[in-house]
Amino acid sequence: MLLTFTTIASASDEALSFPFNADSGKYWQYVSDRVMGGVSDGQVTLEQDGEMYYARLTGNVSTANNGGFIQLRAGVSFANSEKDGKNLQGVRLNVRGNGETYYIHIRTNESWSPSDYYATTFKANSDWQMIDLPFNTFKRRWSKDSVLDPKKIRSFGIVAYGRDHVSDVSVSKIDFY
């Protein structure tokens, strides 16, 4: 199942928005390094604070046994949106967490393996905050000089990755702007 977006007006331009709601669970999946023999352990829960719904990724990330990630991931397509992925400049998240650094992994139609993705980082502190991540800050893992083309995005992941640590990150809204 692919994420569906609502076009909203923002101060600068229109954004494609995905706020979490009671039905969001059907679009997202939990993935860990256990698919490749790792030992990280976690979960994703859909929680509510007043009127606001949010996804929460919690667990223990372990680099033992060549592992090192837990992830909240969804398929994405802009094909039926007004913008069709054109002129998008980045992604904006409303997040909170435990002070750790987290990753966004984006796969495109050009990704040739599960470990081929564009990535950038953000820090999630204890208070809700909006974080802007321009696409020009995303680097492709296997081809550093490749540029992320938003029209080709096919999956989006929020990832606790790369080092032994406790994950606790929540996301209530994702906007592509």
CSV table of C-alpha atoms in Angstrom, one decimal:
chain,number,residue,atom,x,y,z
A,1,MET,CA,0.0,0.0,0.0
A,2,LEU,CA,1.3,3.5,-0.9
A,3,LEU,CA,1.0,6.6,1.2
A,4,THR,CA,-1.6,9.0,0.0
A,5,PHE,CA,-1.0,12.7,0.3
A,6,THR,CA,-3.1,15.8,0.9
A,7,THR,CA,-2.0,19.0,-0.8
A,8,ILE,CA,-1.9,21.8,1.7
A,9,ALA,CA,-1.0,25.5,1.4
A,10,SER,CA,2.0,26.7,3.2
A,11,ALA,CA,3.7,30.1,3.6
A,12,SER,CA,6.1,29.5,0.7
A,13,ASP,CA,4.3,27.1,-1.6
A,14,GLU,CA,2.1,24.1,-1.5
A,15,ALA,CA,3.3,21.0,0.3
A,16,LEU,CA,2.3,17.3,0.0
A,17,SER,CA,1.3,16.4,3.5
A,18,PHE,CA,1.0,13.1,5.4
A,19,PRO,CA,-0.3,13.7,8.9
A,20,PHE,CA,-0.6,10.5,11.0
A,21,ASN,CA,-4.2,9.4,11.8
A,22,ALA,CA,-6.1,6.4,13.1
A,23,ASP,CA,-5.7,4.6,9.8
A,24,SER,CA,-1.9,5.3,9.2
A,25,GLY,CA,-0.8,1.9,10.4
A,26,LYS,CA,-1.9,0.2,7.2
A,27,TYR,CA,0.7,2.3,5.2
A,28,TRP,CA,3.8,1.7,7.4
A,29,GLN,CA,5.8,-1.4,8.1
A,30,TYR,CA,8.5,-2.1,10.7
A,31,VAL,CA,11.7,-3.6,9.4
A,32,SER,CA,14.9,-4.5,11.3
A,33,ASP,CA,18.3,-5.9,10.6
A,34,ARG,CA,16.9,-9.4,11.5
A,35,VAL,CA,16.0,-9.7,7.8
A,36,MET,CA,19.7,-10.1,7.2
A,37,GLY,CA,20.8,-12.0,10.4
A,38,GLY,CA,21.2,-9.0,12.7
A,39,VAL,CA,19.9,-8.9,16.3
A,40,SER,CA,18.4,-5.4,16.7
A,41,ASP,CA,15.0,-5.5,18.3
A,42,GLY,CA,12.2,-2.9,18.2
A,43,GLN,CA,8.6,-2.0,17.4
A,44,VAL,CA,6.4,0.7,15.9
A,45,THR,CA,3.3,1.8,17.7
A,46,LEU,CA,0.7,4.3,16.6
A,47,GLU,CA,-0.1,6.6,19.6
A,48,GLN,CA,-2.3,9.6,20.3
A,49,ASP,CA,-1.8,12.7,22.3
A,50,GLY,CA,-5.0,14.7,22.3
A,51,GLU,CA,-6.0,15.2,18.7
A,52,MET,CA,-2.6,14.4,17.4
A,53,TYR,CA,-1.6,10.9,16.2
A,54,TYR,CA,2.0,9.9,15.8
A,55,ALA,CA,4.1,6.8,15.0
A,56,ARG,CA,6.7,5.9,17.6
A,57,LEU,CA,9.8,3.8,16.7
A,58,THR,CA,11.4,2.2,19.9
A,59,GLY,CA,13.9,-0.5,20.4
A,60,ASN,CA,17.5,-1.5,20.8
A,61,VAL,CA,19.8,-1.1,17.8
A,62,SER,CA,22.8,-3.5,17.9
A,63,THR,CA,25.7,-3.8,15.5
A,64,ALA,CA,26.3,-7.4,16.6
A,65,ASN,CA,26.2,-10.0,13.8
A,66,ASN,CA,26.7,-7.3,11.1
A,67,GLY,CA,23.4,-5.6,12.0
A,68,GLY,CA,22.6,-2.1,13.1
A,69,PHE,CA,19.1,-0.8,12.2
A,70,ILE,CA,15.4,-0.7,13.0
A,71,GLN,CA,13.1,1.2,10.7
A,72,LEU,CA,9.6,2.5,10.0
A,73,ARG,CA,9.1,2.4,6.2
A,74,ALA,CA,6.3,3.2,3.7
A,75,GLY,CA,6.0,3.0,-0.1
A,76,VAL,CA,5.6,6.5,-1.6
A,77,SER,CA,4.3,7.7,-4.9
A,78,PHE,CA,3.6,11.2,-6.1
A,79,ALA,CA,2.1,10.0,-9.4
A,80,ASN,CA,-1.5,10.9,-8.5
A,81,SER,CA,-0.6,14.1,-6.6
A,82,GLU,CA,-1.1,17.6,-8.0
A,83,LYS,CA,2.7,18.2,-8.0
A,84,ASP,CA,3.6,14.7,-9.3
A,85,GLY,CA,6.9,15.1,-7.4
A,86,LYS,CA,7.9,18.2,-9.5
A,87,ASN,CA,9.7,21.1,-7.9
A,88,LEU,CA,9.7,19.4,-4.5
A,89,GLN,CA,12.7,20.7,-2.5
A,90,GLY,CA,12.7,18.6,0.7
A,91,VAL,CA,10.9,16.9,3.5
A,92,ARG,CA,9.6,18.4,6.8
A,93,LEU,CA,9.0,16.3,9.8
A,94,ASN,CA,7.3,17.0,13.1
A,95,VAL,CA,9.4,14.9,15.5
A,96,ARG,CA,10.4,14.3,19.1
A,97,GLY,CA,12.7,11.7,20.6
A,98,ASN,CA,15.4,10.8,23.1
A,99,GLY,CA,18.2,13.1,21.9
A,100,GLU,CA,19.7,10.6,19.5
A,101,THR,CA,20.5,11.1,15.8
A,102,TYR,CA,18.2,9.4,13.4
A,103,TYR,CA,18.2,8.9,9.6
A,104,ILE,CA,15.8,9.3,6.7
A,105,HIS,CA,16.4,6.7,4.0
A,106,ILE,CA,14.7,7.3,0.6
A,107,ARG,CA,14.8,4.7,-2.1
A,108,THR,CA,14.0,5.7,-5.7
A,109,ASN,CA,13.2,3.9,-9.0
A,110,GLU,CA,17.0,3.9,-9.6
A,111,SER,CA,17.8,2.0,-6.3
A,112,TRP,CA,19.2,-1.4,-7.3
A,113,SER,CA,19.5,-3.1,-4.0
A,114,PRO,CA,18.0,-2.8,-0.4
A,115,SER,CA,21.2,-1.1,0.7
A,116,ASP,CA,21.1,1.5,-2.1
A,117,TYR,CA,19.3,4.6,-0.8
A,118,TYR,CA,19.6,8.3,-0.2
A,119,ALA,CA,20.1,9.3,3.4
A,120,THR,CA,20.4,12.3,5.7
A,121,THR,CA,20.3,12.7,9.5
A,122,PHE,CA,18.3,14.6,12.1
A,123,LYS,CA,18.4,14.9,15.8
A,124,ALA,CA,15.1,14.3,17.7
A,125,ASN,CA,14.9,16.0,21.1
A,126,SER,CA,12.3,15.7,23.9
A,127,ASP,CA,10.1,18.5,22.6
A,128,TRP,CA,8.0,18.3,19.4
A,129,GLN,CA,9.8,20.3,16.7
A,130,MET,CA,9.5,20.8,12.9
A,131,ILE,CA,12.7,19.7,11.1
A,132,ASP,CA,13.4,20.7,7.4
A,133,LEU,CA,15.6,18.3,5.4
A,134,PRO,CA,16.3,19.7,1.9
A,135,PHE,CA,16.8,17.0,-0.7
A,136,ASN,CA,20.2,18.5,-1.6
A,137,THR,CA,21.4,17.3,1.9
A,138,PHE,CA,20.6,13.6,1.0
A,139,LYS,CA,23.6,11.5,-0.1
A,140,ARG,CA,23.3,8.3,-2.1
A,141,ARG,CA,25.0,5.4,-0.3
A,142,TRP,CA,26.5,3.8,-3.5
A,143,SER,CA,27.0,6.9,-5.7
A,144,LYS,CA,27.9,10.0,-3.7
A,145,ASP,CA,27.7,12.3,-6.8
A,146,SER,CA,24.1,11.2,-7.6
A,147,VAL,CA,21.3,13.8,-7.0
A,148,LEU,CA,18.0,12.8,-5.5
A,149,ASP,CA,15.1,13.3,-8.0
A,150,PRO,CA,11.9,13.6,-6.0
A,151,LYS,CA,9.8,12.4,-8.9
A,152,LYS,CA,11.5,9.0,-8.6
A,153,ILE,CA,10.9,8.4,-4.8
A,154,ARG,CA,9.4,5.1,-4.1
A,155,SER,CA,9.9,4.5,-0.4
A,156,PHE,CA,10.5,6.6,2.7
A,157,GLY,CA,12.0,5.3,6.0
A,158,ILE,CA,12.7,6.7,9.4
A,159,VAL,CA,15.6,4.8,10.7
A,160,ALA,CA,17.6,4.2,13.9
A,161,TYR,CA,20.9,3.1,12.4
A,162,GLY,CA,24.6,2.4,12.5
A,163,ARG,CA,25.6,2.2,16.1
A,164,ASP,CA,24.6,0.5,19.4
A,165,HIS,CA,21.9,2.7,21.0
A,166,VAL,CA,18.3,2.8,22.3
A,167,SER,CA,15.8,4.2,19.8
A,168,ASP,CA,12.8,6.3,20.8
A,169,VAL,CA,11.6,8.6,18.0
A,170,SER,CA,8.1,9.8,17.3
A,171,VAL,CA,6.8,11.4,14.1
A,172,SER,CA,3.4,13.1,13.8
A,173,LYS,CA,3.5,14.6,10.3
A,174,ILE,CA,5.5,14.4,7.1
A,175,ASP,CA,5.4,17.1,4.5
A,176,PHE,CA,7.1,17.1,1.1
A,177,TYR,CA,7.6,20.7,0.2
